[in-house]
Every structure is written in C-alpha cells, then in structure tokens.
Amino acid sequence: MVIMHQLGSRENGSPYISELSSLAEELQSEQHLLVQGTVSECSEVSKGVRLSMDHLTIQRKDLSKKSLSSEIKINVTIKNHTIMPGDRLWLEGNFSSYEEDSNPGQFDASTFYMSQKVIGMLEEVNVQKVYRPPASAKQFLYHIRSAFHHSYGKILGSRYAEIISAITLGEKGGLENQWKDQYQEGGIAHVLAISGLHISLIGMAVYRFLRKTGCGFAMSSLFSALVLCAYGVMSGNSVSGVRALLMFLLWLGSQVLGRKYDMATALVTAAALLAITNPENIFQSSFLLSFSAISSLAFLYPVLEKTWDVKNPFGKALLTSLSVNLGTLPCTMHFFCQISPWSIFMNLLVIPLMSVLMSSGLAASLAAMFSVKLGIFLAASVNLILAGFDWLCQLERCFPSAVFVTGSPSLFRIFLYYMVLAGAIVLFHVLKIRDGSKIKYRKLVLRGIWICCTMLCLFLMLYKRRTEAEIICLDVGQGDCSLVMLPTGENCLIDGGSSSERNIWEYVIEPALKYYGIRTIDYIFLTHADKDHINGVEEYLDSYECGFGDKNIHGISVSTIVLPICENKEDFSELKNLACQKKIKVITVDEGDCIGNGTWSFSCLSPSKDRLTGVQNEDSLVLMMTYGKFKMLFTGDLEGQGEENLTGSGWSLKADVLKVGHHGSAAATSEQFLQKVRPQVSVVSCGKENPYGHPSEETIKRLKAAGCTIFSTMESGAISILTDGGSFSVDKYKKIMKK
C-alpha cells in the first residue's frame, strides 16, 4: 500500500514575503533589466564591492518603468568601481531570485533574503551612470570603516586581517568558509558577530572614560549613545547588534535618571521594538540566539548561582557559560544541527580576551594610519590572541565529540525544553522558606531538581527513536544521492554527486545528514565512477580529518565505502587513495553479494565480473534494498547492454519503488525491464533545465504505461519513502509542483 503526502510546505505564512516572492517571479521572467537605485549598504569582497540597493526603479523590456517600495532591496556585486552608501546608480544586468531550499537541512536563501526585504540579485552588471550626492554621515562612517579595514591589511596577514575586521567592524566579506567553520566548530563563532559583547565593551569604555574625566551622567550618556549609534551603522546594523544597542541605550537612560536598570525589562523592550520594525526578525537565527543568550543571563544564571552557592570568579564564569549554553541549546540545534560540548570551557578563555583583542586591534589599526611600524608593534597582541584562538580550536578537536551532530529537534520538543527550564526557575522561587527576615533555600532539593531538569532537557533534545525505514532521494540537481536510514540504527548513502551544483557535499548532502542527526554513515555505496555520482563524496573525503578514535573531527564519519567490480582499474583510483589516507575501509562487491543484518539487506544484482561491458553506465552497481516485505531497486546509471544483462539474469527484480536509471535517459528503463520490476512508484533524480533533456519523454511514457506513479527531484525537491516493512508512503519536500 502506498500513501502520498507532503514532506514539507514551501508556502511561507507571511503575506509580505508572499508578495515579495510574486514580485521576484515577475522580474525573473523579464531577466535582463535596467535598474536605478540608491546604495544602502556596501562591503568589500574578493570579487569587488557587494552592494545592497533600495528606492528602486525597474525599466522593463517594453520600456515601461515601475517604482518599487522604498524598503525593497536588490543585491549587486560590482567590479572595478568605487561605490559608497548614498550613491545613486543606473545599472543593467540579469536578474535572478534567490533559490528556495529543496532538501531537509538546506539553507533557505529565498526566505532569508526575503525577510530582509531583498528580492534578488543582479548579475553580469554593466554600470551606466553613478551619481554621488553631497557628503553624508553614512558616507563618513563608510570612509572610517574602509580606513580601518585597509589599515588591518597593512599590519596583519590576510587571514587575521579579515578575522579582526569581522570582529571589530562587522566586515565579513573577506572571510573564507573554512575560517568561519573553524570558529563555528570550536563554539566561538559568536565573536565574529557584532553583539552585546562588542557593544558593551565599546560603550562602557567610552562611558567610563568620560565619567573619569569629569563629565556628568547626561553628557557621558549622550556622547556614548552617539558613538554606539555610529558604530552600529558602521558595522551593518545586524539584528544582534541592534538588540545590544537598544539594551545599552536603556542602561544609559537608567544612569541619567538615577533608576535601577532591569535587564528583563530592557530585553522585552528591545525584542518588541525589533519585532515591530520588522516582524520577520523574530524568525532569524541571530534574533533567537541573541535573545535566548541574554534571557539565560537574566533569568537562568541568577537562579543557578544561588542554587549552587557560587562565589569565586572562576565558578561564576563557568556557570555563566553553562547558563548561556543551556539557554541557547535548542536554537543552536535547530539552526546548525550540531553543538560544540567543549565550548563551555573554550569561552572561559575567549570571552576575557575579547576586550584586549578589540581595543588592541582598533588601536593598532588607528596607529597604522600614521605609522605602519607602530601599527605592527601594537598589533602583536592581536596576532598572539588570534593565534591562541586557532590553537584552542585545534586543541578542542583532539577531544571526543568535538563537533557533536544532534539533528534538528521538532518545535514541540523545543517548547517542552523551555517549559522544563521555566518550571525549574519557578520551583526555585516557590521552594523558599521565610523565617523572619532571613531566607533559607532547600539547596539539596533544588540541586537535585536542577540535575534532573538538565538531564530531562538533554533527553528531550537528543533522544531519537526510529521505528520505520526511511529513504531520502536528495535533490542534488543533475546528479544522484540517496540517504537510507534504518530503524536498527544503520545509515547508508547511495551515490553523492552533481554536475550542476557546486560544493554539493557542503551545501546539500552534509546539511541533510546533520538535519537527521547522523554522526556515522555505515556504508557509502557508489554505483559507478561518473563525477555526477561521486564528486560530493570526494569532496567529503578531501575534508575528512581523523581525530579521537579515528572519527572525523567535523562530525560525520564513515565506516565502509562499497564499490562495484570495474573493468577499468583507474575508476575510483583517486577516491580509493583518499579513503586509504583517512583510514576508511573500502570493499568491492560482485553479483550475488549481500550486505545486511537479517532485518534489512542490500543485495548486489549487477555487475558480474563475468559480464562487464567496459562502459561505466552499463556496469553500474545495481542494489536491491529489502526491509521486511518492502523492496526498492537502485540502478545508478544503468542502461543499454547492462540493463539487458540484468533483465535476463534470472534475478527477481520485483520492487515497490524504482530509482530510475540514468536520470530518466531514453536509453534506460526499457519496457522489458519495467515488466520485470513492476514498480508502484518511480523516482527520477535530475536537475532543472539540464542540457540532456532528462527525464526523456519516452521514459516517462514507458513509466506511465507501466502504471507507476512518477516523482522527480527536479519538480518536487527531495523525495522521502517511509516504510514499516509492509506499506509505504511517499513524501515530497516541495508542496507546489511546477509544471
């Protein structure tokens, strides 16, 4: 029995985003556009200058013009031009909208940019005209930011110059992914985002300096507020930065009025202002992580401090780090599907050094504007601290589970998690005995409650129990990749590559594995050596680094790679060498071999060493997956003589689901073959507008004539098949099927 429903809805609930999506689709149909707009933000990147433009006027092909709402933006990257905020530009180029996600765990660029009111990007740009208005405060701040950024380049190596620019200026355009990944995996990526740590360091430094010089509360607060507002604009006005700025302004107000500052009130006020300004903010990772971290300090830390009676500075610092980690754990798991358990201790060293790093970095950069030698001298501490951060990240990788893949918890689990934490905080205030003016706490009871609550919270987030087998045919464009998750705990990957999408492992396959909480792939089956089936796996092996227990330090390890018998000995040679270097087992299977544990199995039906054709596609590894009564046939790029050999081999090919061979090529999936398989459902993996015309009309006709339901990753995104060993259901990731 087959039941078909939706794996995920692609309709966003926000009417505003739906309106922007319609506008983006309309402009996408125009393709080549003439655009007039004002530069609102710009940052230097390796390819030139990345711009965000608003107050847009679009000229269509019929020469009609359309003025968009002033807040709607478009992103542009321009080479060899000096552009500043406030400039009015006349451009022509090709418009393209950001793509929505089509796989579990994949970054949804469309929704992310739409929430920032960015409808798309202009590519292959030709600048027709630039008008620069009279000097403005925003241009002045941009000059300051550029001066500091270029000054860093004079006194530091390129890597450290870009990192300190991100830390102090919010300039992330030059950061490479591997540097961001290192900080992310080390649990210190928060230092790269302008947040409360940065705002409080600068704000308090200015305020205290002015107070010590004799300035009154009002003047010190006013000047500090102006400096911080200017810094916020200069550093990009990130959500976390604006949150910190609003809270600090409220603190300054309390100093002027002589009132007590209440963190909880300031937190709620900042959240309300950000939500009113742009309701889409509340769904952003920066908003949720920032507010959950500060909420932990406001509500959770004081309770834990009193419960455990912590008085020494080290204990308080450790408890602060623990509180923030507990408070942000569900958000971290939801957005990144991994945690860094040792970051609790890492931040004990990193956080205290941030004040020294920021002050010495800004001072060295300022000095270098007048004397490069003086700047280099003052930058010595920057080099030392950033080298220390690198060393800490490398040291952390020597420990077990340095990157612990958790999977993405459901919203219901996240709700229960915070309810448990909130309940424990309420119990703390309830379980107090008042004896006259003295307050006594039942510390042993409270400590026991907190231990139990913490264990329950971790259980809610990390416990997973799979009762059915699930096969996910990922949307990798023009390529192939299927993920098989079994209820006995094993996980398998069948192929992993693409010829149309770059870095397919990093952007599609790895996020999907992390989304499901997969830390070990037991078997990677590779059907043949074509790059559109294996280049993602090669990318994975290339970045594979053995750590504690020979596990991959980046979180996902593999036990065994399974290859078919090959006529050409050079097939898979590069991949085999990589696997050997990483101490990964590689085995070869022949016709009749079987891998499984009795509950499930993968049987090799082809190729046989006695019937090799010498053509990679025709010698594709064919696997019959069996789980209970359910069967699914994976055929790789099988076609031609190889398919004929399999059809006449005598093997039972009857399967409930067929993974269609060679992306639906006309030369594959013949009528005779379909008569043997008789599938209820067929899945085709291919890319949009691929140059091969896959799937071919002939193949689609043959599949329809065979009476099976056809699913395509090109139209539906990832396809999920869920089975209990008897009946099965098919889920589509995309709700809207495009004709």
XYZ file of C-alpha atoms in Angstrom:
739
model
C 0.000 0.000 0.000
C 1.346 3.464 -0.890
C 0.227 6.715 0.705
C 1.359 10.039 -0.763
C 1.559 13.300 1.158
C 3.807 16.331 1.718
C 7.212 16.195 3.432
C 7.281 19.962 3.880
C 5.331 23.030 2.893
C 7.074 25.576 0.748
C 4.420 28.225 1.295
C 5.584 30.918 3.706
C 2.912 32.088 6.110
C 3.910 35.746 5.813
C 1.756 37.722 3.320
C 4.616 40.217 2.940
C 7.084 37.515 1.874
C 4.480 36.021 -0.466
C 4.095 39.453 -2.074
C 7.872 39.800 -2.499
C 8.085 36.284 -3.934
C 5.474 37.163 -6.562
C 7.431 40.292 -7.454
C 10.670 38.293 -7.732
C 8.985 35.767 -10.063
C 7.674 38.609 -12.199
C 11.143 40.157 -12.536
C 12.690 36.727 -13.123
C 10.558 36.397 -16.238
C 11.977 39.703 -17.504
C 15.579 38.506 -16.920
C 17.539 41.462 -18.379
C 16.661 44.658 -16.532
C 17.606 48.312 -16.291
C 17.705 49.232 -12.599
C 18.008 52.580 -10.898
C 18.559 52.613 -7.139
C 20.328 54.066 -4.113
C 23.139 52.190 -2.352
C 22.109 51.486 1.247
C 24.962 49.164 2.236
C 28.252 48.116 0.695
C 31.179 45.940 1.690
C 34.400 44.896 0.044
C 34.669 41.290 -1.152
C 37.259 39.404 -3.206
C 35.186 39.879 -6.379
C 34.802 43.658 -5.931
C 32.146 45.515 -3.943
C 28.915 43.899 -2.758
C 26.020 46.357 -2.704
C 22.502 46.440 -1.381
C 20.268 48.971 -3.178
C 16.854 50.358 -2.275
C 14.492 53.063 -3.657
C 14.432 51.006 -6.853
C 13.020 51.877 -10.256
C 12.844 48.995 -12.757
C 12.660 49.517 -16.537
C 11.100 46.603 -18.391
C 11.655 45.304 -21.907
C 8.694 47.341 -23.170
C 10.441 50.468 -21.734
C 7.756 50.924 -19.066
C 9.062 51.806 -15.602
C 7.977 50.538 -12.223
C 8.953 52.174 -8.927
C 9.126 49.752 -6.032
C 8.505 50.410 -2.360
C 11.471 52.307 -0.868
C 12.299 49.469 1.544
C 12.562 46.730 -1.129
C 16.198 45.913 -1.942
C 18.310 44.171 -4.539
C 21.872 42.849 -4.143
C 24.618 43.582 -6.666
C 28.336 42.791 -6.926
C 30.355 45.309 -8.955
C 33.980 45.127 -10.060
C 36.453 47.970 -10.532
C 34.227 50.757 -9.229
C 34.476 52.972 -6.161
C 30.983 52.941 -4.686
C 29.761 54.331 -1.374
C 26.488 54.339 0.569
C 24.139 57.010 -0.719
C 25.315 56.776 -4.342
C 22.571 56.680 -6.981
C 23.321 54.036 -9.620
C 21.962 53.254 -13.086
C 22.689 49.586 -13.886
C 21.781 46.951 -16.419
C 22.098 43.249 -15.815
C 20.390 39.887 -15.478
C 18.025 39.499 -12.552
C 17.809 36.221 -10.632
C 15.932 35.451 -7.448
C 17.418 33.514 -4.561
C 16.576 29.815 -4.578
C 14.361 28.205 -2.003
C 15.559 25.104 -0.217
C 14.628 21.764 -1.754
C 16.183 19.399 0.820
C 15.921 18.861 4.578
C 18.509 20.968 6.401
C 19.389 23.052 3.353
C 19.759 26.823 3.767
C 16.628 28.565 2.501
C 18.211 31.557 0.761
C 14.881 32.757 -0.630
C 13.135 33.111 2.736
C 16.264 34.503 4.419
C 16.733 37.328 1.929
C 13.011 37.984 1.555
C 12.813 38.514 5.325
C 15.451 41.213 4.850
C 13.313 42.671 2.026
C 15.848 41.637 -0.629
C 14.031 40.291 -3.703
C 17.047 39.016 -5.639
C 20.387 39.840 -7.207
C 21.616 41.470 -10.383
C 24.356 39.584 -12.235
C 26.636 40.393 -15.205
C 26.235 44.029 -14.300
C 27.099 46.981 -16.514
C 27.297 50.318 -14.669
C 25.816 53.038 -16.863
C 25.879 56.007 -14.510
C 26.881 56.898 -10.935
C 25.609 59.993 -9.129
C 27.235 60.852 -5.803
C 25.249 63.257 -3.620
C 26.886 65.702 -1.185
C 28.801 64.130 1.710
C 26.650 62.494 4.378
C 27.183 60.968 7.802
C 26.759 57.487 6.340
C 29.493 58.120 3.781
C 31.746 59.483 6.522
C 31.234 56.306 8.573
C 31.898 54.180 5.489
C 35.205 56.029 4.980
C 36.150 55.282 8.584
C 35.240 51.609 8.207
C 37.238 51.303 4.958
C 40.213 53.091 6.507
C 40.300 50.684 9.454
C 39.806 47.689 7.157
C 42.666 48.675 4.831
C 44.844 49.520 7.815
C 44.409 45.969 9.156
C 45.681 44.678 5.812
C 48.917 46.642 6.252
C 49.823 45.324 9.707
C 48.414 41.765 9.758
C 48.430 38.734 7.489
C 45.427 38.455 5.187
C 43.690 35.842 7.350
C 43.993 37.653 10.663
C 43.224 40.996 8.985
C 39.881 39.661 7.751
C 39.055 37.997 11.073
C 39.763 41.117 13.154
C 37.795 43.185 10.589
C 34.802 40.892 11.157
C 35.208 41.086 14.935
C 35.618 44.867 15.240
C 33.900 46.251 12.127
C 31.349 43.610 11.144
C 33.135 43.368 7.774
C 32.674 39.709 6.814
C 33.035 39.922 3.049
C 36.615 38.620 3.106
C 36.046 35.716 5.491
C 36.572 32.309 3.891
C 34.234 29.452 4.749
C 36.988 27.355 6.323
C 37.785 30.131 8.802
C 34.123 30.537 9.752
C 33.752 26.758 10.042
C 36.717 26.563 12.412
C 35.159 29.127 14.751
C 31.723 27.525 14.380
C 33.013 24.056 15.224
C 35.003 25.491 18.122
C 31.866 27.077 19.572
C 33.262 30.625 19.382
C 31.588 31.848 16.171
C 29.702 34.429 18.253
C 32.852 36.579 18.394
C 32.508 37.163 14.628
C 29.044 38.718 15.019
C 28.533 42.229 16.360
C 26.541 41.636 19.550
C 26.280 42.558 23.211
C 29.904 41.640 23.827
C 31.117 44.208 21.281
C 28.583 46.930 22.123
C 29.160 46.709 25.877
C 32.956 46.776 25.510
C 32.912 49.917 23.358
C 30.005 51.592 25.149
C 31.360 51.028 28.646
C 34.863 52.090 27.601
C 33.576 55.434 26.261
C 31.165 55.998 29.146
C 33.689 55.246 31.890
C 36.367 57.349 30.209
C 34.020 60.347 30.073
C 32.919 59.871 33.668
C 36.527 59.726 34.859
C 37.307 62.953 33.000
C 34.569 64.705 34.972
C 31.659 64.662 32.516
C 28.215 64.387 34.058
C 25.838 61.486 33.658
C 23.794 63.190 30.945
C 26.745 64.294 28.805
C 28.569 60.957 29.195
C 25.440 59.024 28.296
C 24.601 61.242 25.324
C 28.085 61.033 23.822
C 28.291 57.262 24.453
C 24.916 56.815 22.747
C 26.066 58.807 19.710
C 29.290 56.782 19.453
C 27.410 53.491 19.705
C 24.747 54.502 17.166
C 27.502 55.494 14.741
C 29.281 52.193 15.421
C 26.040 50.298 14.830
C 25.512 51.942 11.440
C 29.174 51.452 10.503
C 29.128 47.743 11.432
C 25.984 46.929 9.463
C 23.132 47.132 11.993
C 22.842 43.364 12.479
C 19.855 42.123 14.487
C 22.052 41.041 17.399
C 23.927 44.344 17.267
C 20.717 46.414 17.279
C 19.395 44.335 20.190
C 22.552 45.055 22.183
C 22.457 48.738 21.217
C 18.848 49.162 22.348
C 19.548 47.482 25.686
C 22.658 49.591 26.248
C 20.741 52.785 25.447
C 18.199 51.801 28.088
C 21.059 51.260 30.544
C 22.387 54.735 29.740
C 18.897 56.119 30.327
C 18.809 54.490 33.744
C 22.118 56.185 34.609
C 20.793 59.602 33.615
C 17.501 59.157 35.501
C 19.125 57.546 38.511
C 16.926 54.482 38.197
C 17.816 50.830 38.603
C 18.466 49.012 35.307
C 16.319 45.914 34.863
C 17.731 43.509 32.262
C 14.444 41.672 31.775
C 12.558 44.891 31.015
C 15.287 46.046 28.619
C 15.247 42.643 26.897
C 11.488 42.669 26.337
C 11.578 46.287 25.133
C 14.347 45.546 22.616
C 12.529 42.451 21.355
C 9.279 44.387 20.925
C 10.983 47.203 19.004
C 12.754 44.781 16.656
C 9.546 42.821 16.063
C 7.525 45.968 15.352
C 10.187 47.299 12.968
C 10.275 44.037 11.007
C 8.139 41.081 12.177
C 10.322 38.727 10.115
C 13.189 39.405 12.555
C 11.755 37.004 15.103
C 12.419 34.033 12.791
C 16.090 34.889 12.226
C 18.817 32.838 13.902
C 20.621 35.998 15.065
C 17.464 37.225 16.816
C 16.640 33.937 18.534
C 20.217 33.102 19.555
C 20.873 36.612 20.822
C 17.693 36.856 22.874
C 17.929 33.306 24.230
C 21.504 34.007 25.388
C 20.563 37.237 27.187
C 17.404 35.633 28.619
C 19.640 32.939 30.108
C 21.749 35.587 31.825
C 18.659 37.451 33.043
C 16.584 34.531 34.338
C 18.613 31.316 34.453
C 22.028 32.399 35.719
C 20.829 34.128 38.951
C 18.847 31.026 39.930
C 21.761 28.643 39.266
C 24.177 30.937 41.086
C 22.053 30.916 44.239
C 21.210 27.215 43.951
C 24.855 26.166 43.789
C 26.059 28.992 46.059
C 28.847 30.003 43.680
C 31.038 32.858 44.916
C 34.502 32.545 43.310
C 35.142 34.275 39.933
C 36.049 31.066 38.088
C 32.903 29.320 39.275
C 30.767 32.278 38.238
C 32.376 32.383 34.814
C 31.819 28.635 34.368
C 28.207 28.948 35.496
C 27.660 31.888 33.121
C 28.970 29.854 30.194
C 26.850 26.860 31.223
C 23.725 29.031 31.549
C 24.163 30.531 28.085
C 24.773 27.099 26.558
C 21.656 25.670 28.233
C 19.549 28.625 27.153
C 20.672 28.604 23.530
C 20.907 24.824 23.040
C 17.529 24.327 21.247
C 18.157 27.303 18.925
C 21.680 26.127 18.146
C 20.406 22.638 17.349
C 17.528 23.979 15.268
C 19.678 26.216 13.065
C 23.002 24.335 12.970
C 22.069 20.723 13.902
C 25.314 20.413 15.885
C 26.849 21.611 19.122
C 30.368 22.026 20.498
C 30.259 20.482 24.006
C 33.711 21.770 24.929
C 32.811 25.373 24.073
C 31.651 25.823 27.674
C 35.316 25.724 28.677
C 36.634 27.369 25.489
C 34.683 30.536 26.214
C 36.184 30.811 29.680
C 39.384 31.813 27.873
C 37.945 33.506 24.801
C 35.487 35.944 26.424
C 38.014 37.623 28.799
C 40.429 38.119 25.899
C 37.858 39.887 23.715
C 38.287 43.268 25.416
C 42.053 43.115 24.875
C 41.607 41.902 21.289
C 39.151 44.619 20.292
C 40.957 47.503 21.987
C 44.403 46.495 20.731
C 43.021 45.792 17.244
C 41.348 49.183 16.890
C 44.349 50.962 18.428
C 46.827 49.192 16.117
C 44.713 49.941 13.049
C 44.385 53.612 14.004
C 48.130 53.887 14.658
C 48.953 52.258 11.301
C 47.155 55.102 9.512
C 50.022 57.320 10.659
C 52.869 54.826 11.148
C 52.815 51.267 9.821
C 55.703 50.259 12.087
C 53.844 51.483 15.169
C 50.724 49.668 13.989
C 52.649 46.412 13.541
C 54.097 46.800 17.054
C 50.674 47.365 18.618
C 49.177 44.509 16.572
C 51.451 41.963 18.241
C 48.779 41.205 20.848
C 46.197 40.746 18.058
C 48.416 38.169 16.361
C 49.026 36.436 19.672
C 45.354 36.257 20.699
C 44.082 35.135 17.288
C 46.841 32.516 17.154
C 45.652 31.446 20.596
C 42.092 31.097 19.289
C 43.413 28.906 16.461
C 45.350 26.786 18.942
C 42.293 26.375 21.168
C 40.160 25.277 18.197
C 42.830 22.772 17.169
C 43.191 21.507 20.742
C 39.449 21.048 21.072
C 39.472 18.781 18.017
C 41.648 16.314 19.946
C 38.799 15.655 22.388
C 35.963 13.191 21.733
C 32.818 14.576 20.085
C 34.415 17.968 19.472
C 31.626 18.504 16.929
C 28.551 16.617 18.099
C 25.883 16.253 15.413
C 22.474 16.478 17.083
C 19.899 16.756 14.330
C 17.140 19.371 14.258
C 14.599 18.985 17.093
C 10.904 19.449 16.424
C 9.215 22.653 17.574
C 7.221 20.596 20.071
C 10.437 19.320 21.686
C 11.843 22.839 21.809
C 8.643 24.039 23.504
C 8.859 21.241 26.100
C 12.544 22.038 26.718
C 11.845 25.659 27.582
C 8.806 24.687 29.641
C 11.004 22.402 31.755
C 13.569 25.185 32.249
C 10.844 27.690 33.097
C 9.284 25.214 35.526
C 12.613 24.732 37.290
C 13.035 28.509 37.645
C 9.513 28.830 39.087
C 10.200 25.962 41.518
C 13.276 27.799 42.749
C 11.128 30.735 43.807
C 8.382 28.502 45.234
C 10.679 26.315 47.348
C 11.774 29.073 49.695
C 11.133 29.109 53.455
C 10.861 32.542 55.009
C 11.965 32.728 58.624
C 11.508 36.335 59.740
C 13.838 38.489 57.665
C 16.022 35.527 56.693
C 15.538 33.463 53.560
C 16.634 29.834 53.524
C 16.750 27.643 50.497
C 16.329 23.908 50.359
C 19.567 23.666 48.430
C 19.836 19.910 48.277
C 16.311 19.607 46.909
C 16.867 22.437 44.436
C 20.168 20.994 43.262
C 18.552 17.617 42.758
C 15.743 19.255 40.807
C 18.225 21.103 38.580
C 20.218 17.947 37.890
C 17.028 16.101 36.935
C 15.762 19.010 34.832
C 19.061 19.295 32.986
C 19.071 15.566 32.231
C 15.437 15.735 31.101
C 16.196 18.706 28.834
C 19.131 16.907 27.215
C 16.967 13.801 26.798
C 14.263 15.861 25.073
C 16.786 17.323 22.647
C 18.971 14.314 21.897
C 16.812 11.192 22.179
C 15.790 9.728 18.841
C 13.954 6.514 18.154
C 13.301 5.425 14.605
C 10.571 2.811 14.143
C 10.488 2.798 10.324
C 12.991 2.753 7.496
C 13.275 5.977 5.513
C 14.874 6.591 2.127
C 15.515 10.205 1.108
C 16.312 10.800 -2.569
C 18.005 14.179 -2.268
C 17.667 16.944 -4.838
C 21.284 17.380 -5.959
C 20.489 18.918 -9.330
C 21.891 16.921 -12.239
C 23.301 14.088 -10.154
C 22.319 11.378 -7.732
C 22.265 10.829 -3.981
C 20.010 8.720 -1.765
C 20.109 8.521 2.017
C 18.822 5.368 3.726
C 18.077 5.431 7.479
C 17.180 2.138 9.126
C 15.348 1.583 12.440
C 18.194 -0.628 13.691
C 20.455 2.447 13.665
C 22.425 1.966 10.442
C 22.689 4.750 7.872
C 23.676 4.336 4.240
C 24.390 6.662 1.354
C 23.950 5.585 -2.255
C 25.990 7.856 -4.535
C 26.670 11.505 -3.817
C 27.484 13.889 -6.618
C 26.267 16.530 -9.043
C 27.387 18.068 -12.308
C 25.190 21.166 -11.975
C 25.655 22.221 -8.341
C 28.987 23.253 -6.828
C 30.184 22.033 -3.423
C 27.288 19.598 -3.325
C 28.510 17.942 -0.122
C 28.853 21.211 1.796
C 25.581 22.774 0.693
C 23.197 19.814 0.291
C 24.355 16.382 1.465
C 26.076 17.300 4.739
C 23.226 19.592 5.922
C 20.732 16.772 5.258
C 22.807 14.284 7.253
C 23.133 16.749 10.128
C 19.424 17.568 9.972
C 18.666 13.918 10.730
C 21.366 13.727 13.415
C 23.575 11.265 11.523
C 27.046 11.024 13.051
C 28.165 7.847 11.265
C 27.483 6.611 7.737
C 27.832 2.848 7.930
C 28.035 2.295 4.169
C 28.546 4.564 1.182
C 27.576 2.668 -1.970
C 28.948 4.164 -5.189
C 27.296 2.808 -8.313
C 29.964 3.940 -10.802
C 32.767 6.460 -11.211
C 30.981 9.292 -13.069
C 31.606 12.618 -11.322
C 27.892 13.413 -11.041
C 27.646 10.403 -8.709
C 30.865 10.646 -6.691
C 32.268 14.203 -6.624
C 30.351 15.052 -3.446
C 31.838 12.006 -1.717
C 35.304 13.013 -2.950
C 34.692 16.498 -1.532
C 33.735 14.882 1.789
C 36.805 12.639 1.883
C 39.076 15.527 0.968
C 37.934 17.452 4.080
C 37.872 14.333 6.292
C 40.247 14.637 9.265
C 40.802 11.812 11.715
C 40.617 12.787 15.365
C 39.824 10.986 18.611
C 39.172 7.303 17.901
C 39.847 7.892 14.176
C 36.482 9.675 13.939
C 36.057 12.633 11.606
C 36.630 15.806 13.646
C 33.993 17.609 11.562
C 31.198 15.470 12.991
C 30.241 12.885 10.346
C 32.332 9.726 9.982
C 32.081 6.804 7.571
C 32.766 3.131 8.267
C 32.849 1.472 4.828
C 32.796 2.512 1.183
C 31.319 -0.090 -1.187
C 32.362 -0.139 -4.859
C 31.320 -2.295 -7.829
C 33.554 -4.534 -9.912
C 35.131 -2.328 -12.623
C 36.680 -3.160 -15.995
C 38.878 -0.048 -15.879
C 41.317 -0.224 -12.964
C 41.617 3.595 -12.956
C 37.969 4.001 -11.944
C 37.702 5.256 -8.351
C 41.521 5.455 -8.077
C 41.513 8.984 -6.628
C 38.703 8.148 -4.244
C 40.438 4.969 -3.075
C 43.620 6.906 -2.349
C 41.689 9.455 -0.301
C 39.910 6.717 1.660
C 43.219 4.964 2.344
C 44.736 8.177 3.686
C 41.769 8.649 6.024
C 41.856 5.006 7.255
C 38.435 4.236 5.767
C 37.611 0.681 4.749
C 36.890 0.109 1.037
C 35.313 -3.118 -0.242
C 34.224 -4.342 -3.677
C 31.016 -6.304 -4.260
C 30.163 -8.705 -7.067
C 26.864 -10.071 -8.299
C 25.189 -12.097 -5.539
C 26.964 -10.389 -2.616
C 24.740 -9.143 0.193
C 25.211 -6.607 2.993
C 22.762 -6.544 5.896
C 21.838 -7.858 9.335
C 18.771 -10.010 8.732
C 16.271 -7.207 9.312
C 17.433 -5.305 6.223
C 19.752 -6.025 3.323
C 21.329 -4.615 0.184
C 21.832 -7.271 -2.468
C 24.161 -6.693 -5.418
C 22.359 -7.817 -8.600
C 24.862 -6.388 -11.062
C 27.537 -6.123 -12.381
C 29.179 -9.514 -12.551
C 32.903 -9.786 -13.217
C 31.964 -12.286 -15.940
C 29.634 -9.862 -17.766
C 31.398 -6.494 -17.686
C 30.888 -4.314 -20.758
C 33.649 -1.796 -20.079
C 31.150 1.101 -20.184
C 30.730 2.828 -16.796
C 26.979 3.419 -17.070
C 26.231 -0.116 -18.239
C 28.396 -1.536 -15.447
C 26.619 0.457 -12.736
C 26.152 -1.178 -9.349
C 22.530 -2.330 -9.015
C 21.232 -2.756 -5.460
C 18.025 -4.305 -4.204
C 17.175 -2.915 -0.773
C 14.945 -5.176 1.297
C 13.249 -4.243 4.576
C 10.537 -6.695 5.598
C 8.302 -7.087 2.544
C 9.303 -3.711 1.147
C 11.788 -3.597 -1.735
C 13.445 -0.716 -3.563
C 15.689 -1.084 -6.609
C 18.612 1.341 -7.098
C 20.046 1.254 -10.617
C 22.620 4.079 -10.803
C 23.083 4.975 -14.489
C 22.203 1.500 -15.718
C 21.204 1.382 -19.395
C 21.826 -0.430 -22.669
C 23.603 -3.782 -22.553
C 23.948 -3.664 -18.765
C 20.198 -3.379 -18.360
C 19.621 -6.204 -20.841
C 22.068 -8.425 -18.930
C 20.242 -7.713 -15.663
C 16.807 -8.325 -17.198
C 17.914 -11.742 -18.444
C 19.961 -12.675 -15.390
C 17.261 -14.627 -13.584
C 17.266 -12.377 -10.508
C 13.889 -11.361 -9.130
C 13.659 -7.638 -9.898
C 10.165 -7.079 -8.451
C 10.278 -3.902 -6.355
C 7.806 -1.491 -4.795
C 9.914 1.550 -5.681
C 12.301 2.022 -8.606
C 15.131 4.542 -8.593
C 15.043 5.223 -12.334
C 18.340 4.636 -14.147
C 20.486 7.385 -15.679
C 18.263 10.285 -14.570
C 15.452 9.139 -16.854
C 17.521 8.828 -20.029
C 15.772 7.457 -23.126
C 18.349 4.654 -23.294
C 17.399 3.363 -19.822
C 14.323 1.774 -18.221
C 13.082 -0.302 -21.135
C 9.635 -1.906 -21.329
C 11.139 -5.373 -20.745
C 12.943 -4.111 -17.675
C 9.770 -2.483 -16.272
C 7.833 -5.712 -16.847
C 10.311 -7.428 -14.535
C 10.315 -4.681 -11.867
C 6.622 -3.697 -11.907
C 7.113 -0.741 -9.527
C 4.273 1.141 -7.856
C 6.421 4.274 -7.595
C 9.397 5.534 -9.586
C 11.812 8.298 -8.580
C 13.849 10.299 -11.105
C 16.851 12.346 -9.975
C 17.695 15.185 -12.370
C 18.313 18.914 -12.461
C 16.151 21.773 -13.688
C 16.735 22.769 -17.303
C 19.515 20.202 -17.622
C 21.196 20.101 -21.069
C 20.373 16.408 -21.592
C 16.597 16.766 -21.560
C 16.242 14.380 -18.616
C 13.858 12.808 -17.980
C 13.089 11.962 -21.601
C 9.509 11.849 -22.861
C 9.989 8.235 -23.999
C 10.972 7.119 -20.497
C 8.085 8.999 -18.900
C 5.660 7.337 -21.320
C 7.068 3.888 -20.511
C 6.780 4.542 -16.769
C 3.192 5.739 -17.103
C 2.332 2.743 -19.272
C 3.740 0.507 -16.524
C 1.184 2.032 -14.167
C 3.562 3.560 -11.645
C 3.417 6.986 -10.024
C 6.350 9.191 -11.061
C 8.228 11.560 -8.769
C 11.055 13.852 -9.862
C 13.518 15.749 -7.672
C 13.514 18.434 -10.373
C 9.875 19.214 -9.574
C 9.363 18.021 -6.010
C 12.718 18.549 -4.345
C 13.821 15.745 -2.052
C 11.621 12.620 -2.183
C 11.128 10.608 1.010
C 9.935 6.995 1.122
C 8.889 5.835 4.593
C 8.102 2.164 5.255
C 7.347 -0.131 8.175
C 8.318 -3.142 6.088
C 4.808 -3.551 4.696
C 3.080 -0.432 3.454
C 5.000 2.674 2.487
C 4.364 6.374 1.950
C 5.961 8.894 -0.377
C 6.591 12.482 0.695
C 7.543 15.490 -1.431
C 9.658 18.275 0.045
C 8.146 20.947 -2.193
C 4.432 21.444 -1.913
C 3.941 23.340 -5.148
C 4.645 21.192 -8.182
C 5.950 23.271 -11.086
C 4.639 22.158 -14.464
